[in-house]
CSV table of C-alpha atoms and ligand atoms in Angstrom, one decimal:
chain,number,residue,atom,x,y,z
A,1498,UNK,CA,19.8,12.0,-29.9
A,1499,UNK,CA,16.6,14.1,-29.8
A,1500,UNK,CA,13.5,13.8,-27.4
A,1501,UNK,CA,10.9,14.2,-30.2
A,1502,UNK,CA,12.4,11.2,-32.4
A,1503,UNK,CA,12.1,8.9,-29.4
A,1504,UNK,CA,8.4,10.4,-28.7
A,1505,UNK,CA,7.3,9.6,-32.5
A,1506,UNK,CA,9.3,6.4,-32.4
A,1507,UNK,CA,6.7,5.3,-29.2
A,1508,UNK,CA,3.7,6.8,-30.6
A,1509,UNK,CA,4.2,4.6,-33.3
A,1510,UNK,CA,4.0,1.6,-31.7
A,1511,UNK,CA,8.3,1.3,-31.6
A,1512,UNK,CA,10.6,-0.5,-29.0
A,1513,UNK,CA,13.0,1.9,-27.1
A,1514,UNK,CA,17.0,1.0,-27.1
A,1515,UNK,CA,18.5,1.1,-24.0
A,1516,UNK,CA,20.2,4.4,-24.6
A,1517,UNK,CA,17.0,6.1,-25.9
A,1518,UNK,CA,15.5,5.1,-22.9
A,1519,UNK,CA,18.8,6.4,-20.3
A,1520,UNK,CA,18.4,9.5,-22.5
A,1521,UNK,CA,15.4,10.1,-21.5
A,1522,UNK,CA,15.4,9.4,-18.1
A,1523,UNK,CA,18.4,10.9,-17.1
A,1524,UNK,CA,17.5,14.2,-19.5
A,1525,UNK,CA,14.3,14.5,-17.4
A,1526,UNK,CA,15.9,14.1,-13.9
A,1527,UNK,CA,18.8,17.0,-14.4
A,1528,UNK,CA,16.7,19.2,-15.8
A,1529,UNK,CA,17.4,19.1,-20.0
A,1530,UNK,CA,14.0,17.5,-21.0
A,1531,UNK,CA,11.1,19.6,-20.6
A,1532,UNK,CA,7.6,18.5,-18.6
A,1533,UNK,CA,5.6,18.7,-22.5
A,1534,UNK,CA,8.0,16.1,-24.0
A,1535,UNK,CA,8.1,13.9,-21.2
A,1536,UNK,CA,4.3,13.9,-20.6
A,1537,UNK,CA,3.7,13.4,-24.4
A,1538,UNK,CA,6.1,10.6,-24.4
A,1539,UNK,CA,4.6,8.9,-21.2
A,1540,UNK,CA,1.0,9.0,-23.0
A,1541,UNK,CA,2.6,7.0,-26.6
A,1542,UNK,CA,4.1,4.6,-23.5
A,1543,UNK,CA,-0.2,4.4,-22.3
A,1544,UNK,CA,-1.6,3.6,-25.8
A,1545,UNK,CA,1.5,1.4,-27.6
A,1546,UNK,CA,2.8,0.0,-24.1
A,1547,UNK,CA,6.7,-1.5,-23.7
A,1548,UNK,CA,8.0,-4.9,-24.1
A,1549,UNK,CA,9.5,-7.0,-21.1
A,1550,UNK,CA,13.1,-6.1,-21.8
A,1551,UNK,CA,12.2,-2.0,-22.3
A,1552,UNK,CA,10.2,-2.0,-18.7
A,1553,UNK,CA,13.2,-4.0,-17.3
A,1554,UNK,CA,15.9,-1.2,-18.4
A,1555,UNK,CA,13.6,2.1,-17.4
A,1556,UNK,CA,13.4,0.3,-14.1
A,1557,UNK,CA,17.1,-0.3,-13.9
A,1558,UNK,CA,17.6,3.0,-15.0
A,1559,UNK,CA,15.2,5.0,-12.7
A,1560,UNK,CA,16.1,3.1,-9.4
A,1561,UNK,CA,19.8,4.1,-10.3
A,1562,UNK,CA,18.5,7.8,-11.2
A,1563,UNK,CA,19.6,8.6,-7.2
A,1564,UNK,CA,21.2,6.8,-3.8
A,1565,UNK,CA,20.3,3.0,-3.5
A,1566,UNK,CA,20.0,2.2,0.0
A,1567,UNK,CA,22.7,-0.6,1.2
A,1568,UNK,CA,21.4,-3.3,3.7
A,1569,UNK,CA,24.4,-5.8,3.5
A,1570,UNK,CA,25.8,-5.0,6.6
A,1571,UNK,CA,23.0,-6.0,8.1
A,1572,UNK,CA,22.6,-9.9,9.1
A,1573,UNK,CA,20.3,-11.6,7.3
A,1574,UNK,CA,18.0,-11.6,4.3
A,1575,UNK,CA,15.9,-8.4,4.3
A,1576,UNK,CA,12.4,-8.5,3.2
A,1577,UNK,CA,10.2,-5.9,2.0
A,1578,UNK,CA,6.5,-5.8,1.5
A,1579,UNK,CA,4.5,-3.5,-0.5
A,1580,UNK,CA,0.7,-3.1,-1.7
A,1581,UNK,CA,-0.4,-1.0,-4.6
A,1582,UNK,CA,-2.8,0.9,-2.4
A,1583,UNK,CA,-6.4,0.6,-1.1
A,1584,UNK,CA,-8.4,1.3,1.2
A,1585,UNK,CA,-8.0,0.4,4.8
A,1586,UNK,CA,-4.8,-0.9,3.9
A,1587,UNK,CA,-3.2,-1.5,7.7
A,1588,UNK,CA,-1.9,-4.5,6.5
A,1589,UNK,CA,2.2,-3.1,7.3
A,1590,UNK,CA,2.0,-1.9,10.9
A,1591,UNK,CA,0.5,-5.6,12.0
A,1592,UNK,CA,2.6,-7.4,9.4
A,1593,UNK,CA,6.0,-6.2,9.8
A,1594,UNK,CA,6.2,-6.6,13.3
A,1595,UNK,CA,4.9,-10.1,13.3
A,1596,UNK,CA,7.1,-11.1,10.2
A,1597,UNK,CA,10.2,-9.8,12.6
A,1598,UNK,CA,8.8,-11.7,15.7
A,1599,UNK,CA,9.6,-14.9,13.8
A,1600,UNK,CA,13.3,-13.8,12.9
A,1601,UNK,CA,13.1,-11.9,9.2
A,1602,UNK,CA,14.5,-8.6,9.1
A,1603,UNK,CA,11.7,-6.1,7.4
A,1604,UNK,CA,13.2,-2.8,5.9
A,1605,UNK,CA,9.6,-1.0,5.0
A,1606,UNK,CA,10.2,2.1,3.2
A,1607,UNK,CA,6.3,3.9,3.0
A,1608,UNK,CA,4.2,6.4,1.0
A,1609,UNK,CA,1.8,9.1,2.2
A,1610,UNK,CA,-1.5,9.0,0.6
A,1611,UNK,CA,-3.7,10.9,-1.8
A,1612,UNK,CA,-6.9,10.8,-2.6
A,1613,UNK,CA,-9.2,7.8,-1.4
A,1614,UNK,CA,-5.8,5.4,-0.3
A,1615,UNK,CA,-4.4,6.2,3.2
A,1616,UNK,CA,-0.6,6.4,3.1
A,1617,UNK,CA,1.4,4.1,6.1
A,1618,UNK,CA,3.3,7.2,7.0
A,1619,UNK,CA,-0.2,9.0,7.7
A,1620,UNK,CA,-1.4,6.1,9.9
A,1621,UNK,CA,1.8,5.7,12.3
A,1622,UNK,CA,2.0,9.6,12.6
A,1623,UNK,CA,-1.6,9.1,14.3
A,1624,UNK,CA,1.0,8.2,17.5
A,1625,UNK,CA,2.2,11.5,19.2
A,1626,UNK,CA,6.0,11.9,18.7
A,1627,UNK,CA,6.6,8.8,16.4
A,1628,UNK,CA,9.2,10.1,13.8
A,1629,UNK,CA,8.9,8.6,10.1
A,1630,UNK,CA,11.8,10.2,8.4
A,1631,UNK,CA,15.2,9.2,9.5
A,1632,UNK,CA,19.0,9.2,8.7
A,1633,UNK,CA,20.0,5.6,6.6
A,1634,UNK,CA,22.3,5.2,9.7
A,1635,UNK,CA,19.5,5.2,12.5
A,1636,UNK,CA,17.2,3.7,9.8
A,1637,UNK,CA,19.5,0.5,9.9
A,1638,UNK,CA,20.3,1.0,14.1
A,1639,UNK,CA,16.6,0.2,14.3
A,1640,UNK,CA,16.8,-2.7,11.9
A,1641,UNK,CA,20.1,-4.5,13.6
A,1642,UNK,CA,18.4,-3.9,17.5
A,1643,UNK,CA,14.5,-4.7,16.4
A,1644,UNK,CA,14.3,-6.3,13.2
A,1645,UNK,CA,11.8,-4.2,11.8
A,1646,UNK,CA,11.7,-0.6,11.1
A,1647,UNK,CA,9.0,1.5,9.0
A,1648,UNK,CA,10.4,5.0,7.8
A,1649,UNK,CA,9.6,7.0,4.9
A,1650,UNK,CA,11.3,7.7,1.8
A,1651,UNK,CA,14.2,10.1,1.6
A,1652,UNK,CA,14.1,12.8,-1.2
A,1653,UNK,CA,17.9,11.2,-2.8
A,1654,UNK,CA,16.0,7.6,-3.6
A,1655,UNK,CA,14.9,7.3,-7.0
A,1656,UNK,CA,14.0,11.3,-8.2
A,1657,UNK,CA,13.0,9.8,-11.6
A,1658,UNK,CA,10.2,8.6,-9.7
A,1659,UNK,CA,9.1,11.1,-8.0
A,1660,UNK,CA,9.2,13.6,-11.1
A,1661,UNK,CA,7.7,11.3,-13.2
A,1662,UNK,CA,4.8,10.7,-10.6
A,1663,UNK,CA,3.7,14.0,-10.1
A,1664,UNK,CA,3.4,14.5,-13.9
A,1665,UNK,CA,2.0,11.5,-14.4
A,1666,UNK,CA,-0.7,12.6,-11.9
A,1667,UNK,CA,-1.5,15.8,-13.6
A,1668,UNK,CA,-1.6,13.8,-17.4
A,1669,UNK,CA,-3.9,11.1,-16.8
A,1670,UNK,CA,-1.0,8.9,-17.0
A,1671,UNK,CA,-1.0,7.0,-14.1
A,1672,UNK,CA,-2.8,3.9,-15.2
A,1673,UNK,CA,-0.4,2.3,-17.2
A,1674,UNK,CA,1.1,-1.5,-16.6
A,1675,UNK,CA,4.4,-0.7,-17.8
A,1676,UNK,CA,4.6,2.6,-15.8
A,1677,UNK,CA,3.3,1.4,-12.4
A,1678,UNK,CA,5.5,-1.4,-12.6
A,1679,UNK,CA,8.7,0.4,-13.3
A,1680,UNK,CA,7.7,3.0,-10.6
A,1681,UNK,CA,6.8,0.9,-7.7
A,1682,UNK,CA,9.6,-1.7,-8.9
A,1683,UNK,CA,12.4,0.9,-8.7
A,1684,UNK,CA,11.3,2.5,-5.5
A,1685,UNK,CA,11.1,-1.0,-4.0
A,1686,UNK,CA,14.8,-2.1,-5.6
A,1687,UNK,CA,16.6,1.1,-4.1
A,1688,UNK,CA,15.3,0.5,-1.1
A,1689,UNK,CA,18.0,-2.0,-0.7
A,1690,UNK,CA,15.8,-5.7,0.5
A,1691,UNK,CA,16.5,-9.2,-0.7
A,1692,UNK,CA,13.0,-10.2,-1.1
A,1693,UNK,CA,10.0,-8.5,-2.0
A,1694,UNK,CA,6.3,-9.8,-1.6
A,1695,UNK,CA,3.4,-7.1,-3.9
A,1696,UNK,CA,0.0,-7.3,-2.7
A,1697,UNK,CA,-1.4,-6.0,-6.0
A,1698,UNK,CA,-4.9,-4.9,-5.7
A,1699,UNK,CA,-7.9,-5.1,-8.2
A,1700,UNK,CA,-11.4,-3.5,-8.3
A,1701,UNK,CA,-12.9,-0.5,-8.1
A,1702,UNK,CA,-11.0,1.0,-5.4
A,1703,UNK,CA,-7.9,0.1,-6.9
A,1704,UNK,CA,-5.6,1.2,-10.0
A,1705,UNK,CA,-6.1,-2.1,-11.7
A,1706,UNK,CA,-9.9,-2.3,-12.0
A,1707,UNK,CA,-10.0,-5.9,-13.2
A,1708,UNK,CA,-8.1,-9.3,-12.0
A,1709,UNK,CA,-6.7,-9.9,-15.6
A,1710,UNK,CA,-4.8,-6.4,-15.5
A,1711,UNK,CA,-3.4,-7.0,-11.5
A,1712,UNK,CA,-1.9,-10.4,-12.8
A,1713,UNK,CA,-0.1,-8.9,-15.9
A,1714,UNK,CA,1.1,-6.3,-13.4
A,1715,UNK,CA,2.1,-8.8,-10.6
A,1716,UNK,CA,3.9,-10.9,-13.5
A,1717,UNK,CA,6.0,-8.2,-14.8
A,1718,UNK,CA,6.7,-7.0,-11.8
A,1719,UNK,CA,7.7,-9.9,-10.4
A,1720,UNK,CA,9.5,-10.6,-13.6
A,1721,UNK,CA,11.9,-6.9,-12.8
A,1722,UNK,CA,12.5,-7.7,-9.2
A,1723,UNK,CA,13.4,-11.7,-10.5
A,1724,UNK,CA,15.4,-10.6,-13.3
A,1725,UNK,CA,17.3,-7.8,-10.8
A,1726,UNK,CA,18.5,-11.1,-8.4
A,1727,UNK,CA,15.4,-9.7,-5.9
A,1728,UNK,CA,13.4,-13.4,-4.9
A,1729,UNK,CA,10.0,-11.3,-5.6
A,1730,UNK,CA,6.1,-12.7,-5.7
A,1731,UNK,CA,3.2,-11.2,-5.3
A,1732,UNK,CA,-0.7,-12.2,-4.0
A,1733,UNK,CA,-3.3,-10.7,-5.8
A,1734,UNK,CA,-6.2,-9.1,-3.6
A,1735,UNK,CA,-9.6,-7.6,-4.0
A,1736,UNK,CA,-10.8,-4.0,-3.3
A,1737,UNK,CA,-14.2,-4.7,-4.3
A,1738,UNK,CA,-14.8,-3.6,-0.7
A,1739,UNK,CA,-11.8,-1.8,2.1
A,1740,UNK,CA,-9.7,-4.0,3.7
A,1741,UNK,CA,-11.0,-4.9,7.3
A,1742,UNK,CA,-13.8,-3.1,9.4
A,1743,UNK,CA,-11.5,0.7,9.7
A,1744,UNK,CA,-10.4,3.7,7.3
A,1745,UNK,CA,-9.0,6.6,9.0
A,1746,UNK,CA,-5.4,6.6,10.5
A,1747,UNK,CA,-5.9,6.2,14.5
A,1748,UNK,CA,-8.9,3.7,13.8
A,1749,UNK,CA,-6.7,1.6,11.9
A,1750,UNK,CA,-3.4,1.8,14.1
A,1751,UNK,CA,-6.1,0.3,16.8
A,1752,UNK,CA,-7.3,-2.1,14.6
A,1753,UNK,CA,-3.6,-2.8,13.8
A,1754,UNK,CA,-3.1,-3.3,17.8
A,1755,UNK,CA,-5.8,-5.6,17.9
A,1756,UNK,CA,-5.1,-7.7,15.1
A,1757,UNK,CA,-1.1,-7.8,17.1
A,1758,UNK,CA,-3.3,-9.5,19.8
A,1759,UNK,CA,-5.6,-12.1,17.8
A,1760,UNK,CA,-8.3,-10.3,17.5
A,1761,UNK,CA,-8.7,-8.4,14.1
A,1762,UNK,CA,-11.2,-8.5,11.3
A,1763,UNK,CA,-10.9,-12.0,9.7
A,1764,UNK,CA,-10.4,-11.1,6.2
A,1765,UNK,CA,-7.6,-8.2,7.6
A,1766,UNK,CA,-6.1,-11.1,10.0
A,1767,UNK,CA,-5.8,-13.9,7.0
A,1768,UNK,CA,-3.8,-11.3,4.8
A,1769,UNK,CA,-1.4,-11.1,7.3
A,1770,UNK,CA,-1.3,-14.7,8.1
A,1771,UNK,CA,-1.0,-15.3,4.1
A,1772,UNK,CA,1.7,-13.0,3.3
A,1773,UNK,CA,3.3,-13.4,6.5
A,1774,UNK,CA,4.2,-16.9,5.9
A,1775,UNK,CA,5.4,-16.0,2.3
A,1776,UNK,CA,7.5,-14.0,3.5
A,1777,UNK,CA,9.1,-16.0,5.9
A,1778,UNK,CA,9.5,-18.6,3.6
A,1779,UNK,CA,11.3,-16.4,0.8
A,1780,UNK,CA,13.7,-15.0,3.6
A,1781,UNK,CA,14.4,-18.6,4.6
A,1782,UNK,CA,12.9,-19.1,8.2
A,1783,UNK,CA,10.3,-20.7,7.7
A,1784,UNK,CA,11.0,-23.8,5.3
A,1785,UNK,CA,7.4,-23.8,3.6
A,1786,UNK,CA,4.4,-21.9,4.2
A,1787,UNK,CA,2.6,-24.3,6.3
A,1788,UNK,CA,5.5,-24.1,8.7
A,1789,UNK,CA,5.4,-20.0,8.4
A,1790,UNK,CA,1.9,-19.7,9.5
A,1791,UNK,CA,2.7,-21.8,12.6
A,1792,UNK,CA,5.2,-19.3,13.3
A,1793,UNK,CA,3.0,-16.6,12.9
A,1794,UNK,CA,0.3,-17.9,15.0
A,1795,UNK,CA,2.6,-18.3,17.9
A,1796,UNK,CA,4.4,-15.0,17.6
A,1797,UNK,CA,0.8,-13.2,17.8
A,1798,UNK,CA,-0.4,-15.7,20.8
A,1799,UNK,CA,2.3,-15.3,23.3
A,1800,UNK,CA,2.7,-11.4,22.4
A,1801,UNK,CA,5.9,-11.5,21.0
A,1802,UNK,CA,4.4,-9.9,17.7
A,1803,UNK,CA,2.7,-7.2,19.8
A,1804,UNK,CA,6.1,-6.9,21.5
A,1805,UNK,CA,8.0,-5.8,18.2
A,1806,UNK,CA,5.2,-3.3,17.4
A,1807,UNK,CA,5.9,-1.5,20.5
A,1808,UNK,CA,9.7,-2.0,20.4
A,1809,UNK,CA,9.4,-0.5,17.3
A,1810,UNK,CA,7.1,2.6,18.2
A,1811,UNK,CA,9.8,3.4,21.0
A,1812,UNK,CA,12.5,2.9,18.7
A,1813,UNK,CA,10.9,5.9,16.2
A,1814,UNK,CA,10.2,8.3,19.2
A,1815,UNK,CA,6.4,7.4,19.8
A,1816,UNK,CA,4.5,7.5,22.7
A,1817,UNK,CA,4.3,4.1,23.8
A,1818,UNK,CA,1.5,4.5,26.2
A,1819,UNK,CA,-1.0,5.0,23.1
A,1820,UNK,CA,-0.4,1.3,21.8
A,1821,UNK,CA,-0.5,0.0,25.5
A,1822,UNK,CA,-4.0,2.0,26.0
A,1823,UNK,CA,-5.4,2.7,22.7
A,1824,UNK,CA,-8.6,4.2,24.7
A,1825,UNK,CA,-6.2,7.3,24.9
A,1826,UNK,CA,-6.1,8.1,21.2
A,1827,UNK,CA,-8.7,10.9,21.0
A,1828,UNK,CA,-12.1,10.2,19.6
A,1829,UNK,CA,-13.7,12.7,17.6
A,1830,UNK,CA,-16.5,15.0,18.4
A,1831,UNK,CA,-19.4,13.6,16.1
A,1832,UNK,CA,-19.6,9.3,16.3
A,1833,UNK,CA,-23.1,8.6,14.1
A,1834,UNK,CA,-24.1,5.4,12.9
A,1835,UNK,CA,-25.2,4.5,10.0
A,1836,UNK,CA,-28.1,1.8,9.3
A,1837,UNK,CA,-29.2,-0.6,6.9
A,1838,UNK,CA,-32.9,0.7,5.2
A,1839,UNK,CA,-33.3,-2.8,4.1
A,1840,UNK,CA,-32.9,-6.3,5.3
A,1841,UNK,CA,-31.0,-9.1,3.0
A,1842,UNK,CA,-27.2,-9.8,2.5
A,1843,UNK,CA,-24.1,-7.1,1.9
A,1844,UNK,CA,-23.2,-8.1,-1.9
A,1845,UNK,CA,-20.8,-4.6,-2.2
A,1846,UNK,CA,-19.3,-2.3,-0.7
A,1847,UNK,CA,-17.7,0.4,-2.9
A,1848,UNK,CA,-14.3,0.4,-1.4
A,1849,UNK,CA,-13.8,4.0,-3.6
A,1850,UNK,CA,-16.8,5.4,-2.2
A,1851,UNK,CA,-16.0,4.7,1.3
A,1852,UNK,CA,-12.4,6.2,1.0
A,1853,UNK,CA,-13.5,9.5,-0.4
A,1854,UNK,CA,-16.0,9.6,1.9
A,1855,UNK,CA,-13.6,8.9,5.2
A,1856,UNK,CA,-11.1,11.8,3.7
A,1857,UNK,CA,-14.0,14.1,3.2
A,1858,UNK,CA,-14.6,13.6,6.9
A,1859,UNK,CA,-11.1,14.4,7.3
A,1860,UNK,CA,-9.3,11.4,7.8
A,1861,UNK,CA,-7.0,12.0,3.8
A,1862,UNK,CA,-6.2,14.9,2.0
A,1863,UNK,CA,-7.1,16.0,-1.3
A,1864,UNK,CA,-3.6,18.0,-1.9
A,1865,UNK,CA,-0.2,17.5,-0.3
A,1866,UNK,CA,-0.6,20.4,1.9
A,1867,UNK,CA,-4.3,19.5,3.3
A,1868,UNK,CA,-4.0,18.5,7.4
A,1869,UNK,CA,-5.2,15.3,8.0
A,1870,UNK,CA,-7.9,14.9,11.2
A,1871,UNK,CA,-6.0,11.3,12.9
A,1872,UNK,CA,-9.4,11.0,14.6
A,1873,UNK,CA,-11.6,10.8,11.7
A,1874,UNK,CA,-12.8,8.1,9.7
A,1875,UNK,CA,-15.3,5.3,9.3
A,1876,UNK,CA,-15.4,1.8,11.0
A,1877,UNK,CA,-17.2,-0.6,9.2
A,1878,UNK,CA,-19.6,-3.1,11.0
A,1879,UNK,CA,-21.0,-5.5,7.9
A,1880,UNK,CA,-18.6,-6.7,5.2
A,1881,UNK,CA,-19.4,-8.3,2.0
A,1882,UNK,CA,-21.9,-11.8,3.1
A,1883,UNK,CA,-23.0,-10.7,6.2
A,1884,UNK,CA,-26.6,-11.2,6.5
A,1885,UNK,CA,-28.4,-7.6,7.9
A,1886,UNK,CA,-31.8,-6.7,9.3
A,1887,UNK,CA,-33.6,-3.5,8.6
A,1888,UNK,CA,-31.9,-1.0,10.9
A,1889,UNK,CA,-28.4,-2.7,11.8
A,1890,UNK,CA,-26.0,-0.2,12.1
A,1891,UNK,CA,-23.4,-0.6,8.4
A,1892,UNK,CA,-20.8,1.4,9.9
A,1893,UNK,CA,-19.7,4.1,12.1
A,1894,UNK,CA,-18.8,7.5,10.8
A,1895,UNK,CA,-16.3,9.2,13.3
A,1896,UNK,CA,-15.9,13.5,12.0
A,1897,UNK,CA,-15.0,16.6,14.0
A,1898,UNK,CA,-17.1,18.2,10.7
A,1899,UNK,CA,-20.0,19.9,11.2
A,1900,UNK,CA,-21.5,19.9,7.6
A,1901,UNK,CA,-21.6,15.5,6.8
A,1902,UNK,CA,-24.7,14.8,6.5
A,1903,UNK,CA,-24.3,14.7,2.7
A,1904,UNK,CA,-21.6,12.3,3.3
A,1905,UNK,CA,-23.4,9.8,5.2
A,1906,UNK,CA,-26.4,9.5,2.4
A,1907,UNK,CA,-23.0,8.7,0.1
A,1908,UNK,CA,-21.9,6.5,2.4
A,1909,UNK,CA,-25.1,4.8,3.0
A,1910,UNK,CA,-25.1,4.3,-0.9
A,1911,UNK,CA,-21.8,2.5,-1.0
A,1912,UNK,CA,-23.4,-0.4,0.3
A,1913,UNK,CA,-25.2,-3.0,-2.0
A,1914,UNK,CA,-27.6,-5.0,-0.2
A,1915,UNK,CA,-29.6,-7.5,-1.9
A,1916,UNK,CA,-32.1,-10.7,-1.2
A,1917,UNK,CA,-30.0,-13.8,-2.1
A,1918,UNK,CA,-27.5,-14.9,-0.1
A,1919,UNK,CA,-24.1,-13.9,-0.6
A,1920,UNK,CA,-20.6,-15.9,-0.1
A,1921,UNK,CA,-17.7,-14.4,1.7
A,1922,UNK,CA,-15.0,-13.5,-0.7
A,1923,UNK,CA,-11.7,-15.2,-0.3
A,1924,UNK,CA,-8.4,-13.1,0.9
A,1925,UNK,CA,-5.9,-13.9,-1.6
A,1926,UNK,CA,-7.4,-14.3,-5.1
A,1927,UNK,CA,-3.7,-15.5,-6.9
A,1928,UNK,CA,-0.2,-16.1,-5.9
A,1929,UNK,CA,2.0,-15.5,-8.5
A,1930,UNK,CA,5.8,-17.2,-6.7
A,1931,UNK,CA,8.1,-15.2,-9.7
B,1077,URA,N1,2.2,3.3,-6.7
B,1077,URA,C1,3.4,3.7,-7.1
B,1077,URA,O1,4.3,3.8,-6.4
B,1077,URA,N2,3.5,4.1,-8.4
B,1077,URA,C2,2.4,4.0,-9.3
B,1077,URA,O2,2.6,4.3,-10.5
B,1077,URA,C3,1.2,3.5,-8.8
B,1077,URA,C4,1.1,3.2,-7.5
C-alpha cells in the first residue's frame, strides 16, 4: 500500500477501506508517514468529506492508536461530559460535582486552551497546589472515594490525536465534521466512560459557526459513541455570546463556587441543570429528566453539590481555603469598567471578541508556552436582552497590563446594542438523545 494512492483516492472524492485507513493512521503515529502526506491527505478529507462507516473506523482506529483507560472496576456507570469549546465555558467544575452529589460517577478527562477558548485544566490550576495530572491508579482512588475527579490527559491516550491536532492546526484543517468528530470521539472513548453527553457549540465563537453544521456534528458523533456500545447524546448550544457573566480562570472558578451554591448566572445555572439531569438519567439514577433536575436542585440547596467540589479540590492537592473564601484569590492590579455609550437593548455580544480580548489581558495564551495571568479576565455585567441606559457599566475588565486601553475600545465594540427590544436566547437550542 502507498500513502499517495490513498491521498489521490480522497482527493477524488473516494471512500477509504478499513485498511487504507489503519495504514494511515498507524504509519503516521510510529513515525513512517511524513507530516506533507498526512496534511495533504487531511485537506482531500476537508473538501470530499468521509462517509458514516469511514469516520466510525478512523475513530476506532485512533482511540486504539495508544492506552485506553479501564473504569470497570469501578462501581457504577461512568459518565463523561464534554463541550467543543467556548468561551466562559465553566460549565465542568459546577457540573461534575453536582452530577456526583446525586450518585453518578464522572471520570472528566480535560484540555488546556488556545486561543480565545479557556481550557478546564487552566481554570482549576487558578487554585494554589491543585494537581491535574495524575497516575490512572490515583486517578480512579479519587473516583471510588468522591465520585468525581477532573485530571488531564496523559501523553499514552490516543497519540494519533494529538499528532494529528497539531498539524491540523498549522494546515487550516481543523474545521472539518468528519475530523472533529473522530478526534474529540476517540479522546472521549479511551477515556474509558459508559456514557457520554457533547455540548456542541455553534456561532461565532465556536468551530461550528452555524446550527445546521453543530447538529451534523452532534449526530455523527453521537452516531460513533452509539455504534461503539457508549449511550452518547449531545445538546446543542449557542456562542453567539460567552457562556455566563466571567472569562478568565479565577473569575470563573468563583463563578463556578457560586453557581455550587444557587447563585450563578441563569443562562450558566440552566446548562448545568439541563445536562445535569441528562446525565443522570443516561447513568441510570435518575429515571427521567424531570426526576434528575429534582435531584439536582436538592444537591445544590442543601450543599451537598458544593460539598463534592471541595472534596474534590482536597482530593487533587488544592488549597481548600480558596473555594471556602474565594475573597482570597488575588485580584489584579487594574479593575476598569466599561460602559454602555448608548441606551436600548444588548442584541450581541461577540463571544470571539471577548475571548481574544480576556487572553490579551492575560487571562489565555497565544502559544503553548505563554504563562497565563489566573487573575485576569473580564466579567460581564449585561447579556444578550438586557435592557441598558447610557453609561451602565457592560462589563468589567480585570488586567495586571499596563498597555489595554486598545483592548477595551475592542471590547466595548463586541457589544451590539440596538433600539427594539430583544428576547433572551434559550440555553439548549437541540437535544439530539443518539
Ligand atoms: N476539539 C477537539 O478535541 N478536536 C477538534 O478537532 C476540535 C475540537
Amino acid at each position: 500500500m502507498r500513502m499517495v494512492d490513498i491521498i489521490t483516492k480522497k482527493r477524488d472524492g473516494g471512500v477509504l477501506t478499513n485498511e487504507e485507513i489503519d495504514f494511515f493512521i498507524d504509519g503516521y503515529v510510529e513515525g513512517r508517514i511524513p507530516d506533507y502526506q498526512v496534511s495533504a491527505l487531511l485537506m482531500a478529507i476537508v473538501f470530499k468529506g468521509m462517509t458514516n462507516k469511514e469516520i466510525v473506523h478512523l475513530t476506532d482506529r485512533m482511540e486504539h492508536s495508544g492506552d485506553v483507560m479501564d473504569l470497570s472496576d469501578i462501581p457504577g456507570k461512568k459518565v463523561d461530559k464534554h463541550s467543543t469549546g467556548g468561551v466562559g465555558d465553566k460549565t465542568s467544575l459546577a457540573l461534575g460535582p453536582m452530577v456526583a452529589a446525586c450518585g453518578a460517577v464522572v471520570a472528566k478527562m480535560s484540555g488546556r486552551g488556545l486561543g480565545h477558548t479557556g481550557g478546564t485544566l487552566d481554570k482549576l490550576e487558578s487554585i494554589p497546589g491543585l494537581n491535574v495530572f495524575m497516575e490512572e491508579k490515583k486517578f480512579k482512588e479519587i473516583l471510588k472515594s468522591n465520585g468525581v475527579a477532573i485530571a488531564g490527559q496523559t501523553g499514552t491516550l490516543v497519540p494519533a490525536d494529538k499528532k494529528l491536532y497539531a498539524l491540523r492546526d498549522v494546515t487550516g484543517t481543523v474545521e472539518s465534521i468528519p475530523l472533529i468528530a473522530s478526534s474529540v470521539m476517540s479522546k472521549k472513548l479511551a477515556s474509558g466512560s459508559d456514557c457520554i453527553l457533547l455540548d456542541v457549540k455553534f456561532g461565532n465563537g465556536a468551530f461550528m459557526k452555524t446550527r445546521e453544521d453543530a447538529k451534523k456534528l452532534a449526530k455523527i458523533m453521537c452516531a460513533i459513541g452509539n455504534s461503539l456500545n457508549r449511550d452518547t447524546r449531545a445538546v446543542l448550544t449557542s456562542m453567539d455570546q460567552p457562556l455566563g457573566f466571567a472569562v478568565g480562570n479565577a473569575l470563573e472558578v468563583k463563578e463556578a463556587i457560586d453557581t455550587l451554591h444557587g447563585h450563578g448566572p441563569k443562562d450558566f445555572q440552566d446548562l448545568c441543570y439541563q445536562s445535569g439531569a441528562i446525565m443522570l438519567e443516561q447513568a441510570g439514577i435518575a429515571k427521567d429528566e424531570e426526576e434528575g433536575l429534582k435531584m439536582l436542585h436538592k444537591v445544590v440547596e442543601d450543599g451537598s453539590a458544593f460539598e463534592k467540589f471541595r472534596q474534590m479540590v482536597i482530593a487533587q492537592g488544592g488549597d481548600v481555603s480558596y473555594i471556602d473564601h474565594p475573597e482570597k484569590f488575588p485580584l489584579s492590579k487594574h479593575i476598569i469598567e466599561v460602559k454602555a455609550s448608548k441606551p436600548g437593548y444588548v442584541k450581541h455580544i461577540v463571544a470571539l471578541e471577548i475571548g481574544e480580548s480576556a487572553m490579551r489581558l492575560g487571562a489565555g495564551r497565544e502559544t503553548f508556552d505563554d504563562v497565563i495571568d489566573m487573575s485576569a479576565g473580564i466579567v460581564l455585567r449585561k447579556k444578550v436582552g438586557d435592557k441598558v441606559a447610557k453609561g451602565d457599566v457592560l462589563c468589567v475588565v480585570h488586567t495586571n497590563k499596563d498597555d489595554y486601553e486598545s483592548i477595551l475600545k475592542d471590547i466595548e465594540n463586541s457589544f451590539t446594542i440596538v433600539d427594539g427590544f430583544v428576547d433572551y436566547p434559550p440555553t439548549v437550542h437541540d437535544y439530539i438523545k443518539g
